[in-house]
Amino acid sequence: MLIKIIIYAVLVLSPLLFAGIINKVKAIWAGRKGATVLQPYFDFYKLLRKGEVISKTTSFIFQITPSINISAVLFALFIVPIPCIGSIISFNGDFVLFAYVLGLSRFMTVIAALDTGSSFAGMGASREVTFATIVEPSFFVIIGTLSLLTNQLSFNSIFTLLNTSVGYTMLVKLLLLTSLFIMLLTEGSRVPVDDPNTHLELTMIHEVMILDYSGPDLAFIFYSSALKMLLISLIIGNLFVPVYLSLFQGLLYFGLIVFIIFYAVGIVESIIARSRISHIPQFIFLITALSIIAFAVVAFFLRGGI
Amino acid sequence: MNFFFTGTLLFSIGGFAAIFLKEKYKALVFLILAVTAQYFILPDIFNVLISGTRLEAPVQFTGPIGISYIRIDPLSAFFVLIISVGALLVAVYSCAYMKTYYGKKAGLSTYYLFLGILISSMLLVVTVQNAILFLIVWELMSISSFFLVSFENKKEEVRKASIYYLIAMQIGAAFLITAFGWITALSGSLDFSSFKQILSISNTSSIILFLLFFIGFSTKAGIIPMHTWLPKAHPAAPAGVSALMSGVMIKTGIYGILRIILLSGLPDIKLSYFVLFISLVTGVYGISNAIAQKDLKKLLAFSSIENIGIVGMGIGTGMLGLAYNQPVIAVFGFMGAILHVLNHFIFKTLLFFVAGIVYQKTGSRNIEHLGGLTKTLPVTSTLFLFGSIAICGLPLFNGFISEFALYLGMSKGFAMEILPFNIAAVIGISGLALIGMMAVLCFTKVFGICFLGTPRSLYKDNLSEKSFAFIAPMITLSVLIISIGIMPGIFFLLLITVVKQFISTGIKNELFSMAHLYNSISFSLLIFAFIIILFLLIRRLLLMNRSVVKFKTWGCGYQSESSRIQYTGSSYTQPILQLIAELVPRKINVVKEPVLFPKEASFESQSQDFSERFIIQPSIRILDKYLNYFSWIQSGRMQQYIIYGLLFLFFLLIWIWGTR
């Protein structure tokens, strides 16, 4: 029990660290020294101490949204299993709750953006939901693939059974890794889909929706988007951690995978340019394509024929 | 049973009584009778739903009908419950909404008269179990709703829409008459229970019969390609009627489909796949068109098509579960479908009520002209937000509960070693996710553009949303939305007997595990709600003694504010409509002077209904061509019509003489 509490405490505290890692990696690749990996924590603390400026146009929705978002991602964290200890909330079909809780936070973010009446925020909101319509079904194809492979319907039991099987599962895992990684880039609003650092509002997606936030609300938003990326990387980590490892080994292995993923995000951001908005749907369709191929592979090997 | 008849009759009596009363009392008398009717109807209904027994009463008719049975089994009871409660809510809402029509005496009388008849006939549709009687009340329902749709018949578009609606209903009825005629010829009896022996044999004729019934009922329900009347009829009708039609009346089509499945016993596997896929297509098609709409009520009508698609997916899953002998899947499928019927009734009625208030307040249904309504209609907007989140199936609200059952029902198919079912399951769950996400897009558009931001035009009307008759039904519905969303267990228990009817084998374990599942969802949702409250408190504490300044929205350096530079609904949906351009064809007309600094420019876009453009209209053109050969029958000369009448009477006499 104690160990569980410690692990979750570390997890809840860690998202900003990973955001720091990405920035550090980018700085190193650009030949700079870069800020310390703890910089996001300093920013977070600074924002929490400030007051707020709220737009006159807005209603109560603008003010409750950041709190709902941070609750949604934290709640989703309880659904994703941790190797060797499982998850806090687990039942058949918990993946639906996972996806839909994040959906609720997306719904709120989007209407909060429209609440400001700013045309830039509207633009970001429009793009965000459009890309989400491609990502969301793919997520369920991925879950379907895993469920077909293991005959299970909850995250916990899927990932427990997944790693005992061998053979073609490696191929499936690699396909799913790629598609989940692209999903991570999309949902975390990273390059090539979105650039969190740009100052050109016209080209932004997620960052432009939160232009009007300040103070503790902004701190909540930063934290939620970092944790959202961590959530997807936790799912990727679960694909690859074998269950036969001991608790300590498993966690170490797991931490290493998550670290590599965020390192990779940093590298991708350093070497790839941001795509044109009109080309982004094609890039996101890769998630759909890869997950469908993964499903087909499983169906072929398990049921003998497509 | 007598109580049920009395209750049913009370609605019609209320309608007739309204004709003779003064304007002020029409609504009141109708409302009082509607409340009394609940007292007569509901006890029987809850009794049936809880105990699972069946009430039955014979009614003696002369002539071709003979003895016919009125039966209330759990399935009927469930629909009676929705109709009865929906009618009551509409009666309350109408008290406030119809005030604008005071001074036009005939208008209000027809409204209440046909409203009463519509409600009574709907109640009978779901309980009558005799082919001829069923068709009579079915037609009565269509015709009374036709008069309600054509309520504002001074407007050309309303007239057109209502006639379109009437024709669509008659086409649907034609399929039903064929099906009922054929099946009574085969079984030799008009009673529904005798149809069982025909439908339960799996052969070509039973499959064709099923399809005929399915097409006939799907016209009412709004499954493609028979859905085209919905987006026309709903905007034309007054808000209360749209709410009743969309929330309740189209469900009688679903009732019909469920009744036929109940009579068929073991469904055919191919038919089950057919139902699943046509419903999936309906869902995706409905919501993609909803996104493109600019008229608020038209958008809600398309969203009804989407939700009927979701219900249909549940039915399809349930049928597959029955066909493959997997009671778990069948339980989840049918439970999902029935819960979604209930949920859709709740949130769609709420949304139409709000749309009515918005229309009376602003005089416009065009989303592009609205905006900033949270400031003028705070309570209504908040309730609309509840409805929107619920209709997207997001957690804490009721839509999630039914969609969850569907997701799980389809996902259970992965464990079966049948490849087609596995593929259907993956297409099903990803399709449902697509529908859900597009619903998010659609309703963020509606809520964001209409209710948030700053007003795009001036609203002159000083209508008060605080009127009791507006607020009471909407609050009731919102309370239901949240209580089903957080405590699904209670409502699940109420619907168990309905699902049990469909599955012949014992399903105690399945139901038990499902109840257990809903408890764990309920528990985790409470945790979620707790976390939200916690963070709202934290934010409150953090900001307690700090400066919270109100300032204008950051315009990226642009200083002059204007409500016209806000993002519009069209620009909001432009990226997605570009992705699905084939599904939602649009006519775009751009006028721009070909010079460097154009002074005038205009942009116009109009979305078209794919199936209307490529299926309905071409077939009408072909029909037109051939039916023209018979146009001499309808010459317009009175003498000729009198001859027709005489000929008919003559043959009638011969027929009667012959049968003697």
XYZ file of N, CA and C in Angstrom, chain A residues 7-212:
618
model
N 4.546 5.531 -5.355
C 4.626 5.526 -6.816
C 3.690 6.559 -7.414
N 2.458 6.602 -6.883
C 1.512 7.566 -7.444
C 1.927 8.997 -7.136
N 2.519 9.209 -5.957
C 2.994 10.556 -5.625
C 4.063 10.980 -6.628
N 4.984 10.046 -6.916
C 6.041 10.358 -7.889
C 5.421 10.668 -9.253
N 4.433 9.826 -9.648
C 3.796 10.022 -10.961
C 3.103 11.378 -11.049
N 2.406 11.738 -9.976
C 1.663 12.993 -9.997
C 2.635 14.166 -10.055
N 3.798 14.012 -9.461
C 4.759 15.113 -9.457
C 5.600 15.181 -10.729
N 5.667 14.044 -11.468
C 6.671 13.963 -12.534
C 6.349 14.671 -13.855
N 5.096 14.915 -14.236
C 4.868 15.396 -15.615
C 5.696 16.613 -15.989
N 5.830 17.545 -15.065
C 6.563 18.757 -15.411
C 8.037 18.452 -15.654
N 8.538 17.426 -14.967
C 9.928 17.025 -15.182
C 10.117 16.594 -16.627
N 9.147 15.813 -17.134
C 9.279 15.343 -18.509
C 9.204 16.500 -19.496
N 8.353 17.492 -19.165
C 8.318 18.681 -20.009
C 9.690 19.344 -20.005
N 10.327 19.359 -18.840
C 11.676 19.925 -18.743
C 12.667 19.145 -19.560
N 12.520 17.797 -19.556
C 13.455 16.956 -20.322
C 13.375 17.297 -21.808
N 12.131 17.438 -22.316
C 11.991 17.762 -23.743
C 12.735 19.055 -24.058
N 12.545 20.062 -23.227
C 13.194 21.346 -23.480
C 14.705 21.231 -23.417
N 15.175 20.450 -22.483
C 16.625 20.272 -22.335
C 17.189 19.597 -23.585
N 16.505 18.527 -24.023
C 16.968 17.811 -25.214
C 17.027 18.746 -26.408
N 15.977 19.557 -26.541
C 15.944 20.490 -27.668
C 17.109 21.472 -27.585
N 17.382 21.944 -26.364
C 18.466 22.913 -26.193
C 19.793 22.290 -26.576
N 20.000 21.042 -26.115
C 21.274 20.377 -26.410
C 21.436 20.184 -27.910
N 20.340 19.746 -28.578
C 20.415 19.525 -30.019
C 20.643 20.827 -30.784
N 20.185 21.934 -30.193
C 20.378 23.216 -30.864
C 21.734 23.822 -30.504
N 22.498 23.128 -29.665
C 23.804 23.614 -29.295
C 23.778 24.642 -28.174
N 22.640 24.712 -27.478
C 22.563 25.625 -26.343
C 22.759 24.836 -25.066
N 22.927 25.563 -23.982
C 23.036 24.875 -22.709
C 21.634 24.572 -22.172
N 20.738 25.520 -22.332
C 19.347 25.301 -21.951
C 19.083 25.487 -20.479
N 17.815 25.678 -20.155
C 17.424 25.834 -18.758
C 17.476 24.480 -18.071
N 17.499 24.493 -16.768
C 17.507 23.230 -16.023
C 16.206 22.450 -16.263
N 16.267 21.151 -16.089
C 15.059 20.346 -16.319
C 13.977 20.678 -15.301
N 14.365 21.350 -14.227
C 13.368 21.692 -13.217
C 12.660 23.010 -13.514
N 13.040 23.669 -14.607
C 12.462 24.978 -14.929
C 10.918 24.977 -14.921
N 10.254 23.969 -15.518
C 8.780 23.979 -15.494
C 8.205 24.053 -14.078
N 8.902 23.451 -13.094
C 8.410 23.527 -11.714
C 8.459 24.959 -11.212
N 9.571 25.654 -11.554
C 9.685 27.055 -11.113
C 8.566 27.887 -11.732
N 8.319 27.653 -13.040
C 7.254 28.395 -13.721
C 5.910 28.105 -13.060
N 5.697 26.829 -12.799
C 4.430 26.390 -12.195
C 4.210 27.102 -10.855
N 5.257 27.117 -10.041
C 5.159 27.724 -8.721
C 4.897 29.225 -8.843
N 5.594 29.849 -9.815
C 5.428 31.287 -10.000
C 3.971 31.612 -10.379
N 3.427 30.800 -11.313
C 2.060 31.058 -11.772
C 1.043 30.870 -10.641
N 1.306 29.870 -9.801
C 0.362 29.598 -8.712
C 0.260 30.766 -7.745
N 1.320 31.564 -7.649
C 1.308 32.658 -6.683
C 0.666 33.928 -7.229
N 0.348 33.937 -8.523
C -0.115 35.181 -9.134
C -1.632 35.346 -9.065
N -2.081 36.559 -9.357
C -3.508 36.818 -9.533
C -3.883 36.507 -10.976
N -5.073 36.928 -11.393
C -5.497 36.598 -12.749
C -6.067 37.797 -13.479
N -5.966 37.749 -14.791
C -6.692 38.694 -15.631
C -7.702 37.888 -16.421
N -8.971 38.244 -16.299
C -10.023 37.459 -16.962
C -10.732 38.349 -17.970
N -11.001 37.775 -19.136
C -11.652 38.566 -20.177
C -13.080 38.924 -19.797
N -13.489 40.136 -20.181
C -14.849 40.613 -19.871
C -15.910 39.798 -20.608
N -15.498 39.290 -21.762
C -16.452 38.576 -22.600
C -16.881 37.254 -21.978
N -16.062 36.699 -21.103
C -16.247 35.296 -20.726
C -17.342 35.096 -19.680
N -17.771 33.835 -19.573
C -18.758 33.452 -18.562
C -18.075 32.516 -17.570
N -18.861 31.866 -16.734
C -18.287 30.966 -15.728
C -17.507 29.807 -16.341
N -17.840 29.446 -17.588
C -17.191 28.301 -18.223
C -15.683 28.488 -18.313
N -15.302 29.713 -18.681
C -13.883 30.029 -18.802
C -13.159 29.757 -17.487
N -13.819 30.013 -16.392
C -13.143 29.897 -15.097
C -13.124 28.478 -14.535
N -14.130 27.663 -14.875
C -14.114 26.312 -14.303
C -13.304 25.332 -15.151
N -13.082 25.672 -16.424
C -12.452 24.708 -17.334
C -11.080 24.195 -16.874
N -10.125 25.067 -16.483
C -8.821 24.513 -16.092
C -8.920 23.528 -14.938
N -9.798 23.803 -13.985
C -9.931 22.879 -12.856
C -10.502 21.544 -13.310
N -11.480 21.589 -14.236
C -12.039 20.332 -14.745
C -10.981 19.561 -15.529
N -10.174 20.292 -16.314
C -9.141 19.618 -17.096
C -8.146 18.891 -16.221
N -7.669 19.571 -15.206
C -6.641 18.941 -14.367
C -7.251 17.753 -13.620
N -8.526 17.858 -13.225
C -9.172 16.714 -12.573
C -9.300 15.552 -13.539
N -9.642 15.866 -14.795
C -9.851 14.797 -15.772
C -8.565 14.019 -16.016
N -7.443 14.721 -16.218
C -6.205 13.981 -16.497
C -5.733 13.219 -15.268
N -5.925 13.801 -14.084
C -5.520 13.086 -12.870
C -6.366 11.830 -12.694
N -7.664 11.955 -12.979
C -8.550 10.802 -12.873
C -8.140 9.741 -13.883
N -7.797 10.185 -15.107
C -7.378 9.232 -16.138
C -6.112 8.506 -15.715
N -5.261 9.187 -14.948
C -4.027 8.560 -14.466
C -4.336 7.350 -13.591
N -5.451 7.425 -12.843
C -5.813 6.305 -11.970
C -6.283 5.089 -12.761
N -6.651 5.299 -14.045
C -7.153 4.175 -14.843
C -6.014 3.424 -15.522
N -4.967 4.150 -15.907
C -3.844 3.502 -16.612
C -3.046 2.661 -15.630
N -2.802 1.385 -15.977
C -2.074 0.539 -15.029
C -0.575 0.861 -14.962
N 0.007 0.611 -13.836
C 1.452 0.724 -13.646
C 1.977 -0.709 -13.558
N 3.070 -1.029 -14.254
C 3.565 -2.408 -14.237
C 3.752 -2.902 -12.812
N 3.399 -4.148 -12.612
C 3.564 -4.841 -11.341
C 2.597 -4.400 -10.254
N 1.945 -3.234 -10.344
C 0.949 -2.910 -9.319
C -0.452 -2.737 -9.881
N -0.552 -2.589 -11.168
C -1.891 -2.419 -11.737
C -2.393 -0.996 -11.548
N -3.701 -0.830 -11.705
C -4.254 0.516 -11.605
C -5.210 0.615 -10.433
N -5.541 1.834 -10.039
C -6.443 2.021 -8.902
C -7.876 1.711 -9.312
N -8.278 2.250 -10.480
C -9.642 2.002 -10.955
C -9.563 1.036 -12.122
N -10.215 -0.096 -11.991
C -10.167 -1.062 -13.075
C -11.467 -1.842 -13.137
N -12.099 -1.837 -14.282
C -13.265 -2.679 -14.508
C -13.349 -2.933 -16.001
N -14.220 -3.853 -16.406
C -14.351 -4.134 -17.835
C -14.809 -2.880 -18.566
N -14.059 -2.489 -19.579
C -14.450 -1.313 -20.346
C -13.922 -0.022 -19.761
N -12.911 -0.117 -18.888
C -12.399 1.123 -18.298
C -11.752 2.035 -19.342
N -11.323 1.421 -20.483
C -10.707 2.253 -21.527
C -11.703 3.259 -22.104
N -13.010 2.897 -22.077
C -14.017 3.839 -22.571
C -14.058 5.053 -21.648
N -14.033 4.763 -20.352
C -14.060 5.867 -19.389
C -12.813 6.733 -19.566
N -11.663 6.078 -19.773
C -10.401 6.794 -19.986
C -10.534 7.773 -21.149
N -10.987 7.244 -22.301
C -11.080 8.093 -23.493
C -12.108 9.195 -23.301
N -13.213 8.868 -22.638
C -14.292 9.848 -22.546
C -14.048 10.916 -21.488
N -13.293 10.559 -20.444
C -12.936 11.597 -19.469
C -12.035 12.633 -20.144
N -11.091 12.140 -20.946
C -10.248 13.074 -21.695
C -11.094 13.843 -22.708
N -12.120 13.164 -23.237
C -13.042 13.843 -24.157
C -13.761 14.994 -23.467
N -14.151 14.771 -22.214
C -14.826 15.837 -21.459
C -13.897 17.039 -21.304
N -12.621 16.754 -21.017
C -11.709 17.875 -20.842
C -11.503 18.605 -22.169
N -11.547 17.857 -23.273
C -11.420 18.508 -24.570
C -12.638 19.391 -24.856
N -13.808 18.839 -24.559
C -15.049 19.605 -24.754
C -14.957 20.935 -24.001
N -14.533 20.871 -22.740
C -14.491 22.083 -21.923
C -13.443 23.057 -22.469
N -12.251 22.534 -22.843
C -11.209 23.423 -23.373
C -11.721 24.177 -24.579
N -12.417 23.448 -25.455
C -12.879 24.057 -26.692
C -13.917 25.130 -26.415
N -14.895 24.848 -25.543
C -15.904 25.896 -25.332
C -15.322 27.042 -24.524
N -14.323 26.761 -23.692
C -13.693 27.873 -22.974
C -12.983 28.785 -23.959
N -12.397 28.174 -25.010
C -11.726 28.986 -26.031
C -12.745 29.843 -26.764
N -13.889 29.250 -27.074
C -14.914 30.025 -27.784
C -15.526 31.084 -26.865
N -15.423 30.849 -25.562
C -15.989 31.772 -24.586
C -15.327 33.148 -24.646
N -14.044 33.179 -25.045
C -13.348 34.459 -25.052
C -13.795 35.338 -26.210
N -14.422 34.730 -27.222
C -14.863 35.508 -28.377
C -13.710 35.952 -29.250
N -12.531 35.391 -29.018
C -11.379 35.767 -29.838
C -11.349 34.891 -31.078
N -11.037 35.498 -32.228
C -11.046 34.689 -33.440
C -9.879 33.704 -33.442
N -8.794 34.067 -32.776
C -7.652 33.136 -32.729
C -8.010 31.897 -31.932
N -8.632 32.097 -30.783
C -9.015 30.958 -29.959
C -9.988 30.068 -30.719
N -10.905 30.697 -31.457
C -11.853 29.923 -32.248
C -11.141 29.061 -33.272
N -10.117 29.657 -33.886
C -9.341 28.936 -34.896
C -8.695 27.696 -34.284
N -8.074 27.896 -33.112
C -7.424 26.777 -32.443
C -8.439 25.714 -32.081
N -9.583 26.152 -31.559
C -10.617 25.212 -31.130
C -11.073 24.371 -32.307
N -11.290 25.040 -33.435
C -11.756 24.342 -34.617
C -10.770 23.264 -35.046
N -9.482 23.607 -35.037
C -8.477 22.610 -35.446
C -8.387 21.472 -34.450
N -8.413 21.833 -33.181
C -8.306 20.812 -32.133
C -9.374 19.726 -32.297
N -10.628 20.132 -32.443
C -11.683 19.115 -32.540
C -11.620 18.365 -33.863
N -11.213 19.064 -34.928
C -11.127 18.374 -36.212
C -10.104 17.244 -36.156
N -8.937 17.541 -35.591
C -7.911 16.496 -35.526
C -8.324 15.401 -34.555
N -9.038 15.787 -33.506
C -9.476 14.781 -32.537
C -10.426 13.775 -33.169
N -11.233 14.213 -34.167
C -12.149 13.259 -34.795
C -11.376 12.163 -35.528
N -10.125 12.441 -35.898
C -9.339 11.379 -36.530
C -8.655 10.520 -35.466
N -8.201 11.171 -34.397
C -7.430 10.440 -33.386
C -8.315 9.476 -32.596
N -9.482 9.960 -32.191
C -10.336 9.203 -31.268
C -10.700 7.798 -31.795
N -11.219 7.670 -33.041
C -11.548 6.321 -33.521
C -10.323 5.417 -33.555
N -9.156 5.997 -33.897
C -7.943 5.179 -33.982
C -7.599 4.601 -32.618
N -7.809 5.396 -31.580
C -7.527 4.900 -30.238
C -8.341 3.640 -29.965
N -9.597 3.650 -30.432
C -10.432 2.474 -30.182
C -10.038 1.291 -31.054
N -9.466 1.564 -32.241
C -8.939 0.455 -33.042
C -7.758 -0.171 -32.307
N -6.926 0.679 -31.700
C -5.773 0.163 -30.951
C -6.253 -0.716 -29.798
N -7.233 -0.206 -29.057
C -7.779 -0.999 -27.947
C -8.379 -2.299 -28.475
N -9.085 -2.198 -29.612
C -9.675 -3.396 -30.204
C -8.615 -4.427 -30.537
N -7.490 -3.961 -31.097
C -6.394 -4.865 -31.429
C -5.894 -5.588 -30.186
N -5.648 -4.801 -29.139
C -5.128 -5.400 -27.903
C -6.135 -6.367 -27.305
N -7.414 -5.996 -27.400
C -8.448 -6.840 -26.819
C -8.593 -8.147 -27.596
N -8.474 -8.047 -28.915
C -8.546 -9.241 -29.745
C -7.385 -10.184 -29.429
N -6.234 -9.577 -29.170
C -5.032 -10.351 -28.896
C -5.119 -11.078 -27.560
N -5.755 -10.452 -26.579
C -5.711 -11.008 -25.225
C -7.060 -11.496 -24.717
N -8.144 -11.219 -25.461
C -9.498 -11.572 -25.010
C -9.913 -10.841 -23.744
N -9.273 -9.750 -23.422
C -9.610 -9.044 -22.185
C -10.209 -7.683 -22.485
N -10.888 -7.122 -21.488
C -11.585 -5.864 -21.720
C -11.244 -4.776 -20.725
N -10.215 -4.963 -19.925
C -9.808 -3.839 -19.084
C -8.307 -3.649 -19.253
N -7.860 -2.411 -19.114
C -6.445 -2.089 -19.287
C -5.557 -3.047 -18.500
N -5.947 -3.241 -17.249
C -5.149 -4.069 -16.351
C -4.916 -5.466 -16.894
N -6.017 -6.143 -17.226
C -5.874 -7.534 -17.653
C -5.283 -7.616 -19.059
N -5.576 -6.618 -19.916
C -4.973 -6.620 -21.253
C -3.461 -6.615 -21.120
N -2.933 -5.684 -20.315
C -1.479 -5.549 -20.253
C -0.832 -6.664 -19.455
N -1.578 -7.306 -18.561
C -1.008 -8.447 -17.850
C -0.815 -9.621 -18.799
N -1.806 -9.845 -19.658
C -1.739 -11.010 -20.540
C -0.892 -10.750 -21.772
N -0.752 -9.489 -22.136
C -0.115 -9.141 -23.402
C 1.307 -9.645 -23.481
N 2.045 -9.523 -22.357
C 3.478 -9.765 -22.444
C 3.862 -11.214 -22.269
N 2.881 -12.085 -22.005
C 3.227 -13.488 -21.888
C 3.265 -14.155 -23.260
N 2.586 -13.559 -24.227
C 2.572 -14.166 -25.556
C 3.780 -13.687 -26.353
N 4.140 -14.473 -27.353
C 5.357 -14.144 -28.123
C 5.051 -14.143 -29.612
N 6.096 -14.146 -30.441
C 5.934 -14.296 -31.883
C 5.531 -13.004 -32.551
N 4.434 -13.073 -33.305
C 4.021 -11.915 -34.100
C 3.618 -10.728 -33.242
N 3.439 -10.960 -31.906
C 3.029 -9.829 -31.068
C 4.048 -8.701 -31.129
N 5.322 -9.058 -31.350
C 6.349 -8.007 -31.418
C 6.034 -7.047 -32.569
N 5.637 -7.645 -33.702
C 5.285 -6.822 -34.870
C 4.117 -5.901 -34.527
N 3.095 -6.504 -33.887
C 1.921 -5.722 -33.508
C 2.326 -4.595 -32.569
N 3.182 -4.940 -31.604
C 3.601 -3.933 -30.623
C 4.320 -2.779 -31.298
N 5.186 -3.104 -32.276
C 5.922 -2.036 -32.961
C 4.960 -1.121 -33.721
N 3.966 -1.749 -34.385
C 2.965 -0.936 -35.101
C 2.222 -0.032 -34.138
N 1.833 -0.620 -32.996
C 1.073 0.170 -32.026
C 1.951 1.254 -31.415
N 3.238 0.912 -31.205
C 4.168 1.914 -30.667
C 4.191 3.137 -31.572
N 4.341 2.870 -32.896
C 4.423 3.998 -33.829
C 3.148 4.819 -33.784
N 2.010 4.114 -33.813
C 0.787 4.909 -33.881
C 0.534 5.639 -32.562
N 0.872 5.018 -31.439
C 0.687 5.724 -30.161
C 1.656 6.897 -30.034
N 2.839 6.751 -30.619
C 3.809 7.852 -30.550
C 3.291 9.058 -31.337
N 2.715 8.786 -32.517
C 2.141 9.889 -33.289
C 0.977 10.507 -32.532
N 0.212 9.639 -31.858
C -0.899 10.155 -31.062
C -0.373 11.051 -29.945
N 0.751 10.642 -29.370
C 1.364 11.452 -28.312
C 1.733 12.833 -28.842
N 2.328 12.859 -30.034
C 2.710 14.143 -30.620
C 1.477 15.001 -30.880
N 0.403 14.354 -31.348
C -0.798 15.109 -31.675
C -1.483 15.638 -30.415
N -1.687 14.717 -29.464
C -2.415 15.112 -28.256
C -1.593 16.065 -27.397
N -0.272 15.885 -27.418
C 0.578 16.759 -26.621
C 0.891 18.056 -27.331
N 0.297 18.250 -28.485
C 0.523 19.401 -29.361
C 2.009 19.711 -29.530
N 2.719 18.741 -30.074
C 4.153 18.914 -30.344
C 4.383 18.970 -31.849
N 5.591 19.352 -32.242
C 6.007 19.320 -33.646
C 5.945 17.877 -34.126
N 5.534 17.562 -35.329
C 5.175 18.443 -36.441
C 3.704 18.878 -36.478
N 2.886 18.484 -35.489
C 1.476 18.865 -35.555
C 1.294 20.302 -35.087
N 1.939 20.637 -34.007
C 1.743 21.942 -33.401
C 3.071 22.341 -32.787
N 3.304 23.626 -32.645
C 4.548 24.052 -32.023
C 4.236 24.885 -30.797
N 4.553 24.345 -29.618
C 4.220 25.072 -28.400
C 5.033 26.354 -28.222
N 6.114 26.514 -28.969
C 6.974 27.665 -28.721
C 6.769 28.816 -29.680
N 5.973 28.614 -30.697
C 5.879 29.651 -31.721
C 5.173 30.884 -31.176
N 5.414 32.013 -31.823
C 4.679 33.207 -31.432
C 3.737 33.647 -32.531
N 3.479 32.749 -33.450
C 2.559 33.069 -34.529
C 1.221 32.420 -34.217
N 0.289 33.201 -33.709
C -0.971 32.620 -33.264
C -1.726 31.922 -34.395
N -1.518 32.425 -35.612
C -2.265 31.870 -36.740
C -1.977 30.407 -36.973
N -0.795 29.951 -36.589
C -0.421 28.584 -36.929
C -0.580 27.637 -35.748
N -1.026 28.160 -34.633
C -1.034 27.325 -33.448
C -2.359 26.595 -33.270
N -2.337 25.528 -32.475
C -3.575 24.809 -32.218
C -3.918 24.887 -30.734
N -3.186 24.127 -29.944
C -3.549 24.063 -28.535
C -3.212 25.355 -27.805
N -2.020 25.877 -28.072
C -1.571 27.040 -27.309
C -2.449 28.257 -27.562
N -3.037 28.324 -28.749
C -3.799 29.511 -29.078
C -5.151 29.510 -28.361
N -5.571 28.312 -27.938
C -6.860 28.248 -27.238
C -6.750 28.796 -25.831
N -5.517 28.829 -25.312
C -5.376 29.213 -23.899
C -4.729 30.584 -23.779
N -4.760 31.363 -24.869
C -4.117 32.680 -24.875
C -4.584 33.560 -23.728
N -5.837 33.463 -23.320
C -6.377 34.406 -22.353
C -6.205 33.971 -20.906
